[in-house]
Amino acid sequence: MNVPFLDLKSQYLRLKPEIDAVFADIFEHSAFICGKYVNLFEKEFAVALGAKRFVATSSGTDAVHLMLWAAGIGPGDEVVVPVNTFIATAEGVSLCGATPVFVDNDPVSFNIDIGRVEEKITPRTRAVFPVHLYGQPMNMDEIDDIASRHGLMVFEDACQAQSARFRGKAVGTFGTAAAFSFFPGKNLGAYGEAGGISTNDEGLYQKMLRMRGHGSVERYVHDIVGHNYRMEEIQAAVLLVKLKYLDGWNARRREIADLYRSLLADLKEVICPVESADAYHIYHLFVIQVSAEKRDKLKGFLQERNIATGLHYPIPMHLQKAYAHLGYKKGDFPVAEKQANEILSLPMCPEMKDEQVEYVSANIRRYFHG
Ligand SMILES: Cc1ncc(COP(=O)(O)O)c(C=O)c1O
């Protein structure tokens, strides 16, 4: 049996008639950037989230940068971010000329340790920027409580969490604004780079809309300095086709997560992900923990049996060369450092068959117990 990490090809084959039709329409009309499909996707995704507004962008990284930039994060500011994330969260802060201030992981959820956020707040702190990592929603009530006591903005990195919910409300609707990625491998993925920003703040929305297209509403008239962070029509068209399947796909991911958990339940060598209280986790990734000595060997063992796995992420932000200038050292974030050596992301996508989940689980069992 072969178990890929995710299976975009078979997803395309199932959607082929719909995708081919919208592509034909785009090529026929030959309008390629920020046209009718982008407009429609912005509206439909905002409705799906329950957000007032959505600005489509060229990637999740651009979404992170644009929302922080438009909200006024700048040189001298500090933004509190988790040390365990994809680098784009911290990069967005750096691109604004501000400083990311890292916080260790919660040992169970893999998300930022809320109990350690307050000790990082200084007079320069402007915002808290949690990540709903792997599709696991943060407790946004606790984040909001800290932010309102200290007068901080809240941004969400929802790049891995399209339609994940906390207390029944979609992530991306809690803070000042939230960034989404539609990178092809995400739960809602485009056929290239794509992202976007949700917000309930009309003023910020108008500013982001302008800054996404060189600070202009009228062609060649530029009111403010912006960038080119526009979404392509083909990406919006793919996302529109896929959006109606997202809830079903997320439900299937949750079924697969439950199946993994039940098949691995009695293996004391394996810790399966735990869904936080009041969270609707959408399992963008299913990340298990095993001992650091066994992790790479298990990965190799599974690879030999045609099972692809991943590491998300092998090096926490404070140990990346890109952030050496911030002066952190090994040992500063013990939970994230330990987890980085113990985590292993198992294959996860809605196209997975139960037999594939059983094959992966049986081989993990075989590795530990022969
Ligand atoms: C947590 C997080 N933030 C930001 C990004 C950036 O998104 P993109 O790859 O679309 O630029 C990603 C995507 O990988 C991500 O996982």
mmCIF file of C-alpha atoms and ligand atoms in Angstrom:
data_model
loop_
_atom_site.group_PDB
_atom_site.id
_atom_site.type_symbol
_atom_site.label_atom_id
_atom_site.label_comp_id
_atom_site.label_asym_id
_atom_site.label_seq_id
_atom_site.Cartn_x
_atom_site.Cartn_y
_atom_site.Cartn_z
ATOM 1 C CA MET A 1 0.000 0.000 0.000
ATOM 2 C CA ASN A 2 1.077 3.580 -0.633
ATOM 3 C CA VAL A 3 0.034 6.366 1.750
ATOM 4 C CA PRO A 4 0.955 9.849 0.525
ATOM 5 C CA PHE A 5 1.001 12.711 3.008
ATOM 6 C CA LEU A 6 -1.906 14.257 1.131
ATOM 7 C CA ASP A 7 -3.560 13.483 -2.189
ATOM 8 C CA LEU A 8 -4.333 16.571 -4.266
ATOM 9 C CA LYS A 9 -4.470 14.631 -7.532
ATOM 10 C CA SER A 10 -7.433 12.458 -6.570
ATOM 11 C CA GLN A 11 -9.196 15.517 -5.150
ATOM 12 C CA TYR A 12 -8.755 17.251 -8.525
ATOM 13 C CA LEU A 13 -10.073 14.221 -10.394
ATOM 14 C CA ARG A 14 -13.253 14.285 -8.315
ATOM 15 C CA LEU A 15 -13.727 18.022 -8.930
ATOM 16 C CA LYS A 16 -12.504 17.983 -12.536
ATOM 17 C CA PRO A 17 -15.737 18.964 -14.332
ATOM 18 C CA GLU A 18 -16.291 21.945 -12.027
ATOM 19 C CA ILE A 19 -12.662 23.097 -12.081
ATOM 20 C CA ASP A 20 -12.302 22.708 -15.827
ATOM 21 C CA ALA A 21 -15.479 24.734 -16.370
ATOM 22 C CA VAL A 22 -14.322 27.726 -14.315
ATOM 23 C CA PHE A 23 -10.874 27.636 -15.913
ATOM 24 C CA ALA A 24 -12.451 27.638 -19.376
ATOM 25 C CA ASP A 25 -14.570 30.626 -18.351
ATOM 26 C CA ILE A 26 -11.535 32.561 -17.093
ATOM 27 C CA PHE A 27 -9.482 31.855 -20.210
ATOM 28 C CA GLU A 28 -12.459 32.755 -22.385
ATOM 29 C CA HIS A 29 -12.864 36.142 -20.692
ATOM 30 C CA SER A 30 -9.134 36.601 -20.145
ATOM 31 C CA ALA A 31 -9.484 38.702 -16.976
ATOM 32 C CA PHE A 32 -6.870 37.233 -14.682
ATOM 33 C CA ILE A 33 -6.448 39.363 -11.550
ATOM 34 C CA CYS A 34 -8.965 40.507 -8.905
ATOM 35 C CA GLY A 35 -12.081 40.131 -11.070
ATOM 36 C CA LYS A 36 -15.502 38.545 -10.597
ATOM 37 C CA TYR A 37 -14.233 35.302 -9.020
ATOM 38 C CA VAL A 38 -12.124 37.148 -6.447
ATOM 39 C CA ASN A 39 -15.059 39.427 -5.591
ATOM 40 C CA LEU A 40 -17.388 36.489 -5.192
ATOM 41 C CA PHE A 41 -14.918 34.457 -3.167
ATOM 42 C CA GLU A 42 -14.352 37.384 -0.788
ATOM 43 C CA LYS A 43 -18.078 37.622 -0.179
ATOM 44 C CA GLU A 44 -18.693 33.887 0.179
ATOM 45 C CA PHE A 45 -15.722 33.251 2.440
ATOM 46 C CA ALA A 46 -16.730 36.150 4.713
ATOM 47 C CA VAL A 47 -20.223 34.629 4.978
ATOM 48 C CA ALA A 48 -18.790 31.156 5.637
ATOM 49 C CA LEU A 49 -16.713 32.557 8.505
ATOM 50 C CA GLY A 50 -19.318 34.925 9.854
ATOM 51 C CA ALA A 51 -16.917 37.849 9.350
ATOM 52 C CA LYS A 52 -18.029 41.232 8.023
ATOM 53 C CA ARG A 53 -15.246 41.533 5.458
ATOM 54 C CA PHE A 54 -12.613 39.491 3.670
ATOM 55 C CA VAL A 55 -9.727 40.722 1.528
ATOM 56 C CA ALA A 56 -8.220 38.134 -0.815
ATOM 57 C CA THR A 57 -4.440 38.252 -1.143
ATOM 58 C CA SER A 58 -1.628 36.628 -3.095
ATOM 59 C CA SER A 59 -0.559 34.342 -0.204
ATOM 60 C CA GLY A 60 -0.938 33.739 3.510
ATOM 61 C CA THR A 61 2.443 35.366 4.111
ATOM 62 C CA ASP A 62 1.259 38.488 2.287
ATOM 63 C CA ALA A 63 -1.967 38.403 4.312
ATOM 64 C CA VAL A 64 0.009 38.344 7.568
ATOM 65 C CA HIS A 65 2.168 41.248 6.441
ATOM 66 C CA LEU A 66 -0.655 43.326 4.996
ATOM 67 C CA MET A 67 -2.945 43.108 8.025
ATOM 68 C CA LEU A 68 -0.176 44.047 10.487
ATOM 69 C CA TRP A 69 1.127 46.812 8.219
ATOM 70 C CA ALA A 70 -2.317 48.288 7.592
ATOM 71 C CA ALA A 71 -3.134 48.130 11.318
ATOM 72 C CA GLY A 72 -0.098 50.314 11.971
ATOM 73 C CA ILE A 73 2.407 47.857 13.427
ATOM 74 C CA GLY A 74 5.790 49.452 12.823
ATOM 75 C CA PRO A 75 9.358 50.053 14.004
ATOM 76 C CA GLY A 76 9.775 49.991 17.778
ATOM 77 C CA ASP A 77 6.657 47.857 18.295
ATOM 78 C CA GLU A 78 6.639 44.382 19.772
ATOM 79 C CA VAL A 79 4.176 41.667 18.829
ATOM 80 C CA VAL A 80 3.798 38.529 20.945
ATOM 81 C CA VAL A 81 3.858 35.363 18.806
ATOM 82 C CA PRO A 82 4.256 31.626 19.468
ATOM 83 C CA VAL A 83 7.755 30.213 19.103
ATOM 84 C CA ASN A 84 6.272 27.123 17.422
ATOM 85 C CA THR A 85 4.818 28.176 14.095
ATOM 86 C CA PHE A 86 5.634 28.456 10.423
ATOM 87 C CA ILE A 87 8.058 31.373 10.040
ATOM 88 C CA ALA A 88 5.553 33.550 8.128
ATOM 89 C CA THR A 89 3.840 34.541 11.409
ATOM 90 C CA ALA A 90 7.048 36.097 12.742
ATOM 91 C CA GLU A 91 8.173 37.345 9.325
ATOM 92 C CA GLY A 92 5.072 39.500 8.978
ATOM 93 C CA VAL A 93 6.028 41.256 12.203
ATOM 94 C CA SER A 94 9.630 41.678 11.047
ATOM 95 C CA LEU A 95 8.568 42.986 7.626
ATOM 96 C CA CYS A 96 6.719 45.779 9.438
ATOM 97 C CA GLY A 97 9.987 46.706 11.150
ATOM 98 C CA ALA A 98 8.623 45.476 14.502
ATOM 99 C CA THR A 99 10.000 42.750 16.775
ATOM 100 C CA PRO A 100 8.405 39.343 17.275
ATOM 101 C CA VAL A 101 8.508 38.351 20.944
ATOM 102 C CA PHE A 102 8.318 34.592 21.307
ATOM 103 C CA VAL A 103 6.328 32.563 23.829
ATOM 104 C CA ASP A 104 6.756 28.854 24.584
ATOM 105 C CA ASN A 105 4.233 26.172 23.638
ATOM 106 C CA ASP A 106 1.451 24.752 25.682
ATOM 107 C CA PRO A 107 2.617 21.170 26.332
ATOM 108 C CA VAL A 108 -0.699 19.626 25.255
ATOM 109 C CA SER A 109 -2.260 21.756 22.495
ATOM 110 C CA PHE A 110 1.010 22.724 20.686
ATOM 111 C CA ASN A 111 -0.372 26.285 20.591
ATOM 112 C CA ILE A 112 1.022 29.307 22.433
ATOM 113 C CA ASP A 113 1.070 28.844 26.219
ATOM 114 C CA ILE A 114 -1.491 31.451 27.263
ATOM 115 C CA GLY A 115 -0.184 31.388 30.834
ATOM 116 C CA ARG A 116 3.162 32.758 29.612
ATOM 117 C CA VAL A 117 1.893 35.577 27.409
ATOM 118 C CA GLU A 118 1.587 38.248 30.098
ATOM 119 C CA GLU A 119 5.198 37.972 31.255
ATOM 120 C CA LYS A 120 6.280 39.005 27.715
ATOM 121 C CA ILE A 121 4.236 42.206 27.640
ATOM 122 C CA THR A 122 6.276 45.439 27.824
ATOM 123 C CA PRO A 123 5.406 49.112 27.209
ATOM 124 C CA ARG A 124 6.324 48.504 23.539
ATOM 125 C CA THR A 125 3.889 45.609 23.051
ATOM 126 C CA ARG A 126 1.158 46.499 20.544
ATOM 127 C CA ALA A 127 -0.465 43.172 19.799
ATOM 128 C CA VAL A 128 -0.868 39.494 20.592
ATOM 129 C CA PHE A 129 -0.753 37.262 17.531
ATOM 130 C CA PRO A 130 -1.704 33.654 18.315
ATOM 131 C CA VAL A 131 -1.688 30.880 15.717
ATOM 132 C CA HIS A 132 -4.372 28.179 15.509
ATOM 133 C CA LEU A 133 -1.656 25.673 14.788
ATOM 134 C CA TYR A 134 -2.381 22.400 12.962
ATOM 135 C CA GLY A 135 -6.071 23.447 12.875
ATOM 136 C CA GLN A 136 -6.455 23.520 16.683
ATOM 137 C CA PRO A 137 -8.298 26.676 17.790
ATOM 138 C CA MET A 138 -6.842 28.812 20.559
ATOM 139 C CA ASN A 139 -8.936 29.768 23.558
ATOM 140 C CA MET A 140 -9.741 33.229 22.204
ATOM 141 C CA ASP A 141 -11.612 34.300 25.363
ATOM 142 C CA GLU A 142 -8.404 34.024 27.362
ATOM 143 C CA ILE A 143 -6.431 35.858 24.657
ATOM 144 C CA ASP A 144 -9.035 38.637 24.509
ATOM 145 C CA ASP A 145 -9.001 38.946 28.269
ATOM 146 C CA ILE A 146 -5.221 39.523 28.345
ATOM 147 C CA ALA A 147 -5.355 41.870 25.355
ATOM 148 C CA SER A 148 -8.122 44.038 26.773
ATOM 149 C CA ARG A 149 -6.422 44.307 30.188
ATOM 150 C CA HIS A 150 -3.247 45.564 28.476
ATOM 151 C CA GLY A 151 -4.837 47.577 25.670
ATOM 152 C CA LEU A 152 -3.427 45.370 22.899
ATOM 153 C CA MET A 153 -4.711 44.476 19.472
ATOM 154 C CA VAL A 154 -5.366 40.800 18.721
ATOM 155 C CA PHE A 155 -4.452 39.291 15.368
ATOM 156 C CA GLU A 156 -5.068 35.653 14.507
ATOM 157 C CA ASP A 157 -2.987 33.440 12.269
ATOM 158 C CA ALA A 158 -5.710 31.160 10.907
ATOM 159 C CA CYS A 159 -3.575 29.948 7.997
ATOM 160 C CA GLN A 160 -3.986 26.325 9.094
ATOM 161 C CA ALA A 161 -7.521 26.600 10.419
ATOM 162 C CA GLN A 162 -10.173 27.367 7.767
ATOM 163 C CA SER A 163 -13.530 26.839 9.479
ATOM 164 C CA ALA A 164 -12.089 25.655 12.789
ATOM 165 C CA ARG A 165 -14.249 26.958 15.608
ATOM 166 C CA PHE A 166 -13.908 28.061 19.201
ATOM 167 C CA ARG A 167 -17.152 27.925 21.216
ATOM 168 C CA GLY A 168 -19.057 27.559 17.944
ATOM 169 C CA LYS A 169 -17.564 30.681 16.348
ATOM 170 C CA ALA A 170 -15.157 30.433 13.399
ATOM 171 C CA VAL A 171 -11.554 31.349 14.112
ATOM 172 C CA GLY A 172 -10.634 34.475 12.256
ATOM 173 C CA THR A 173 -13.591 36.403 13.692
ATOM 174 C CA PHE A 174 -12.256 37.137 17.174
ATOM 175 C CA GLY A 175 -9.516 39.724 16.809
ATOM 176 C CA THR A 176 -8.822 42.915 14.883
ATOM 177 C CA ALA A 177 -8.046 40.815 11.807
ATOM 178 C CA ALA A 178 -6.963 37.299 10.865
ATOM 179 C CA ALA A 179 -4.731 35.886 8.138
ATOM 180 C CA PHE A 180 -5.607 32.809 6.088
ATOM 181 C CA SER A 181 -3.475 30.789 3.688
ATOM 182 C CA PHE A 182 -4.884 28.863 0.750
ATOM 183 C CA PHE A 183 -1.588 27.203 -0.129
ATOM 184 C CA PRO A 184 -2.462 24.030 -2.111
ATOM 185 C CA GLY A 185 -1.956 21.641 0.825
ATOM 186 C CA LYS A 186 -4.212 23.576 3.215
ATOM 187 C CA ASN A 187 -7.721 22.288 4.113
ATOM 188 C CA LEU A 188 -9.018 24.823 1.599
ATOM 189 C CA GLY A 189 -6.250 25.009 -0.985
ATOM 190 C CA ALA A 190 -5.837 26.905 -4.251
ATOM 191 C CA TYR A 191 -3.858 25.763 -7.299
ATOM 192 C CA GLY A 192 -0.973 28.059 -6.507
ATOM 193 C CA GLU A 193 -0.274 30.778 -3.939
ATOM 194 C CA ALA A 194 -3.286 32.445 -2.302
ATOM 195 C CA GLY A 195 -4.381 33.891 1.038
ATOM 196 C CA GLY A 196 -6.615 36.490 2.611
ATOM 197 C CA ILE A 197 -7.622 38.534 5.647
ATOM 198 C CA SER A 198 -10.896 38.572 7.571
ATOM 199 C CA THR A 199 -11.924 41.539 9.678
ATOM 200 C CA ASN A 200 -14.978 43.161 11.257
ATOM 201 C CA ASP A 201 -13.285 46.585 11.201
ATOM 202 C CA GLU A 202 -14.594 48.571 8.213
ATOM 203 C CA GLY A 203 -11.836 51.208 8.343
ATOM 204 C CA LEU A 204 -9.089 48.603 8.415
ATOM 205 C CA TYR A 205 -10.832 46.703 5.601
ATOM 206 C CA GLN A 206 -10.883 49.766 3.353
ATOM 207 C CA LYS A 207 -7.215 50.423 4.085
ATOM 208 C CA MET A 208 -6.174 46.823 3.383
ATOM 209 C CA LEU A 209 -8.163 46.803 0.163
ATOM 210 C CA ARG A 210 -6.256 49.840 -1.002
ATOM 211 C CA MET A 211 -2.836 48.681 0.173
ATOM 212 C CA ARG A 212 -3.302 45.321 -1.544
ATOM 213 C CA GLY A 213 -3.238 47.140 -4.893
ATOM 214 C CA HIS A 214 -0.489 49.774 -4.557
ATOM 215 C CA GLY A 215 -2.570 52.065 -2.347
ATOM 216 C CA SER A 216 -4.941 52.874 -5.167
ATOM 217 C CA VAL A 217 -8.653 52.642 -5.908
ATOM 218 C CA GLU A 218 -8.535 54.585 -9.140
ATOM 219 C CA ARG A 219 -5.924 53.351 -11.596
ATOM 220 C CA TYR A 220 -2.574 55.176 -11.367
ATOM 221 C CA VAL A 221 -3.833 57.353 -8.502
ATOM 222 C CA HIS A 222 -2.070 56.295 -5.303
ATOM 223 C CA ASP A 223 -3.340 57.596 -1.964
ATOM 224 C CA ILE A 224 -0.988 55.602 0.223
ATOM 225 C CA VAL A 225 2.000 53.319 -0.268
ATOM 226 C CA GLY A 226 0.932 49.708 -0.664
ATOM 227 C CA HIS A 227 2.129 46.642 -2.485
ATOM 228 C CA ASN A 228 0.921 44.136 -5.035
ATOM 229 C CA TYR A 229 -0.780 41.518 -2.874
ATOM 230 C CA ARG A 230 -3.671 40.768 -5.270
ATOM 231 C CA MET A 231 -5.213 37.338 -5.783
ATOM 232 C CA GLU A 232 -5.392 35.709 -9.214
ATOM 233 C CA GLU A 233 -8.762 34.808 -10.693
ATOM 234 C CA ILE A 234 -7.874 31.157 -11.190
ATOM 235 C CA GLN A 235 -7.090 30.815 -7.473
ATOM 236 C CA ALA A 236 -10.385 32.417 -6.423
ATOM 237 C CA ALA A 237 -12.305 30.229 -8.893
ATOM 238 C CA VAL A 238 -10.723 27.048 -7.481
ATOM 239 C CA LEU A 239 -11.441 28.221 -3.939
ATOM 240 C CA LEU A 240 -15.076 28.940 -4.810
ATOM 241 C CA VAL A 241 -15.491 25.436 -6.234
ATOM 242 C CA LYS A 242 -13.909 23.906 -3.148
ATOM 243 C CA LEU A 243 -15.530 26.091 -0.487
ATOM 244 C CA LYS A 244 -18.836 24.216 -0.594
ATOM 245 C CA TYR A 245 -17.013 20.971 0.269
ATOM 246 C CA LEU A 246 -14.920 22.417 3.114
ATOM 247 C CA ASP A 247 -17.213 21.516 6.016
ATOM 248 C CA GLY A 248 -17.591 17.953 4.730
ATOM 249 C CA TRP A 249 -13.841 17.611 4.238
ATOM 250 C CA ASN A 250 -13.180 18.949 7.737
ATOM 251 C CA ALA A 251 -15.693 16.457 9.143
ATOM 252 C CA ARG A 252 -13.869 13.634 7.312
ATOM 253 C CA ARG A 253 -10.540 14.817 8.740
ATOM 254 C CA ARG A 254 -12.073 14.631 12.216
ATOM 255 C CA GLU A 255 -13.242 11.066 11.502
ATOM 256 C CA ILE A 256 -9.737 10.110 10.397
ATOM 257 C CA ALA A 257 -8.314 11.718 13.554
ATOM 258 C CA ASP A 258 -10.725 9.669 15.680
ATOM 259 C CA LEU A 259 -9.785 6.505 13.812
ATOM 260 C CA TYR A 260 -6.054 7.138 14.336
ATOM 261 C CA ARG A 261 -6.705 7.837 18.010
ATOM 262 C CA SER A 262 -8.704 4.666 18.526
ATOM 263 C CA LEU A 263 -6.169 2.505 16.668
ATOM 264 C CA LEU A 264 -3.212 3.968 18.571
ATOM 265 C CA ALA A 265 -4.947 4.347 21.949
ATOM 266 C CA ASP A 266 -3.204 1.474 23.714
ATOM 267 C CA LEU A 267 0.320 2.336 22.471
ATOM 268 C CA LYS A 268 1.982 3.979 25.448
ATOM 269 C CA GLU A 269 4.891 5.084 23.224
ATOM 270 C CA VAL A 270 2.609 7.365 21.167
ATOM 271 C CA ILE A 271 0.827 10.539 22.279
ATOM 272 C CA CYS A 272 -2.027 11.512 19.976
ATOM 273 C CA PRO A 273 -3.293 15.102 19.601
ATOM 274 C CA VAL A 274 -5.770 16.231 22.226
ATOM 275 C CA GLU A 275 -8.616 18.496 21.182
ATOM 276 C CA SER A 276 -8.793 21.530 23.478
ATOM 277 C CA ALA A 277 -11.972 22.301 25.443
ATOM 278 C CA ASP A 278 -14.634 24.141 23.394
ATOM 279 C CA ALA A 279 -12.572 23.678 20.224
ATOM 280 C CA TYR A 280 -13.617 22.287 16.865
ATOM 281 C CA HIS A 281 -10.204 21.137 15.601
ATOM 282 C CA ILE A 282 -10.019 20.677 11.835
ATOM 283 C CA TYR A 283 -6.824 18.586 11.756
ATOM 284 C CA HIS A 284 -4.924 20.355 9.037
ATOM 285 C CA LEU A 285 -2.188 18.187 10.512
ATOM 286 C CA PHE A 286 -2.398 15.136 12.759
ATOM 287 C CA VAL A 287 0.741 15.423 14.878
ATOM 288 C CA ILE A 288 1.749 12.623 17.228
ATOM 289 C CA GLN A 289 4.585 12.652 19.767
ATOM 290 C CA VAL A 290 7.042 9.833 20.370
ATOM 291 C CA SER A 291 10.380 9.806 22.227
ATOM 292 C CA ALA A 292 13.134 11.894 20.607
ATOM 293 C CA GLU A 293 15.363 8.783 20.257
ATOM 294 C CA LYS A 294 12.680 6.940 18.304
ATOM 295 C CA ARG A 295 11.196 9.742 16.173
ATOM 296 C CA ASP A 296 13.574 9.722 13.188
ATOM 297 C CA LYS A 297 13.798 5.925 13.180
ATOM 298 C CA LEU A 298 10.007 5.645 13.143
ATOM 299 C CA LYS A 299 9.868 8.160 10.285
ATOM 300 C CA GLY A 300 12.368 6.077 8.298
ATOM 301 C CA PHE A 301 10.540 2.832 9.115
ATOM 302 C CA LEU A 302 7.281 4.280 7.793
ATOM 303 C CA GLN A 303 9.006 5.701 4.713
ATOM 304 C CA GLU A 304 10.331 2.229 3.863
ATOM 305 C CA ARG A 305 6.706 1.051 3.906
ATOM 306 C CA ASN A 306 5.579 3.838 1.541
ATOM 307 C CA ILE A 307 4.065 5.986 4.283
ATOM 308 C CA ALA A 308 4.948 9.675 3.976
ATOM 309 C CA THR A 309 5.217 11.734 7.171
ATOM 310 C CA GLY A 310 6.296 15.302 7.964
ATOM 311 C CA LEU A 311 7.848 17.465 10.698
ATOM 312 C CA HIS A 312 5.944 20.619 11.613
ATOM 313 C CA TYR A 313 8.256 22.160 12.653
ATOM 314 C CA PRO A 314 11.740 20.799 13.269
ATOM 315 C CA ILE A 315 13.329 24.094 14.455
ATOM 316 C CA PRO A 316 11.459 26.558 16.702
ATOM 317 C CA MET A 317 11.655 30.219 15.674
ATOM 318 C CA HIS A 318 14.170 31.293 18.364
ATOM 319 C CA LEU A 319 16.746 28.791 17.045
ATOM 320 C CA GLN A 320 16.397 29.865 13.401
ATOM 321 C CA LYS A 321 19.391 31.764 11.999
ATOM 322 C CA ALA A 322 16.953 34.355 10.662
ATOM 323 C CA TYR A 323 16.211 35.314 14.276
ATOM 324 C CA ALA A 324 19.714 34.948 15.752
ATOM 325 C CA HIS A 325 19.886 38.759 16.141
ATOM 326 C CA LEU A 326 17.139 38.602 18.785
ATOM 327 C CA GLY A 327 19.607 36.910 21.144
ATOM 328 C CA TYR A 328 17.598 33.879 22.197
ATOM 329 C CA LYS A 329 19.455 30.670 23.004
ATOM 330 C CA LYS A 330 18.849 26.959 23.290
ATOM 331 C CA GLY A 331 16.962 26.238 26.497
ATOM 332 C CA ASP A 332 14.874 29.437 26.386
ATOM 333 C CA PHE A 333 11.723 27.572 25.277
ATOM 334 C CA PRO A 334 12.018 24.061 26.716
ATOM 335 C CA VAL A 335 8.550 22.836 25.764
ATOM 336 C CA ALA A 336 8.838 23.828 22.095
ATOM 337 C CA GLU A 337 12.410 22.499 21.903
ATOM 338 C CA LYS A 338 11.362 19.137 23.333
ATOM 339 C CA GLN A 339 8.321 18.888 21.063
ATOM 340 C CA ALA A 340 10.371 19.784 17.975
ATOM 341 C CA ASN A 341 12.364 16.568 18.511
ATOM 342 C CA GLU A 342 9.346 14.400 19.295
ATOM 343 C CA ILE A 343 6.658 15.401 16.791
ATOM 344 C CA LEU A 344 5.698 13.477 13.700
ATOM 345 C CA SER A 345 2.872 14.496 11.335
ATOM 346 C CA LEU A 346 1.007 11.461 9.997
ATOM 347 C CA PRO A 347 -0.712 11.371 6.593
ATOM 348 C CA MET A 348 -3.946 13.340 6.760
ATOM 349 C CA CYS A 349 -6.348 14.422 4.041
ATOM 350 C CA PRO A 350 -10.076 13.864 3.464
ATOM 351 C CA GLU A 351 -9.367 11.543 0.520
ATOM 352 C CA MET A 352 -7.656 9.022 2.836
ATOM 353 C CA LYS A 353 -9.367 5.657 3.053
ATOM 354 C CA ASP A 354 -9.927 3.917 6.388
ATOM 355 C CA GLU A 355 -7.638 1.095 5.193
ATOM 356 C CA GLN A 356 -4.813 3.594 4.740
ATOM 357 C CA VAL A 357 -5.288 4.911 8.280
ATOM 358 C CA GLU A 358 -5.276 1.290 9.482
ATOM 359 C CA TYR A 359 -2.104 0.550 7.489
ATOM 360 C CA VAL A 360 -0.299 3.580 8.984
ATOM 361 C CA SER A 361 -1.444 2.699 12.508
ATOM 362 C CA ALA A 362 -0.528 -1.001 12.105
ATOM 363 C CA ASN A 363 2.967 -0.029 10.998
ATOM 364 C CA ILE A 364 3.450 2.318 13.938
ATOM 365 C CA ARG A 365 2.432 -0.597 16.171
ATOM 366 C CA ARG A 366 4.827 -2.909 14.318
ATOM 367 C CA TYR A 367 7.672 -0.446 14.795
ATOM 368 C CA PHE A 368 7.249 -0.401 18.574
ATOM 369 C CA HIS A 369 6.158 -4.001 19.170
ATOM 370 C CA GLY A 370 7.425 -6.006 16.199
HETATM 371 C C1 LIG B 1 0.812 29.215 10.430
HETATM 372 C C2 LIG B 1 1.073 29.761 9.062
HETATM 373 N N1 LIG B 1 1.206 31.078 8.888
HETATM 374 C C3 LIG B 1 1.428 31.598 7.672
HETATM 375 C C4 LIG B 1 1.556 30.807 6.555
HETATM 376 C C5 LIG B 1 1.882 31.438 5.247
HETATM 377 O O1 LIG B 1 1.022 31.099 4.230
HETATM 378 P P1 LIG B 1 1.500 30.968 2.695
HETATM 379 O O2 LIG B 1 2.295 29.731 2.564
HETATM 380 O O3 LIG B 1 0.208 30.942 1.953
HETATM 381 O O4 LIG B 1 2.288 32.197 2.375
HETATM 382 C C6 LIG B 1 1.406 29.433 6.679
HETATM 383 C C7 LIG B 1 1.485 28.551 5.494
HETATM 384 O O5 LIG B 1 2.207 27.659 5.345
HETATM 385 C C8 LIG B 1 1.187 28.880 7.963
HETATM 386 O O6 LIG B 1 1.067 27.558 8.125
#
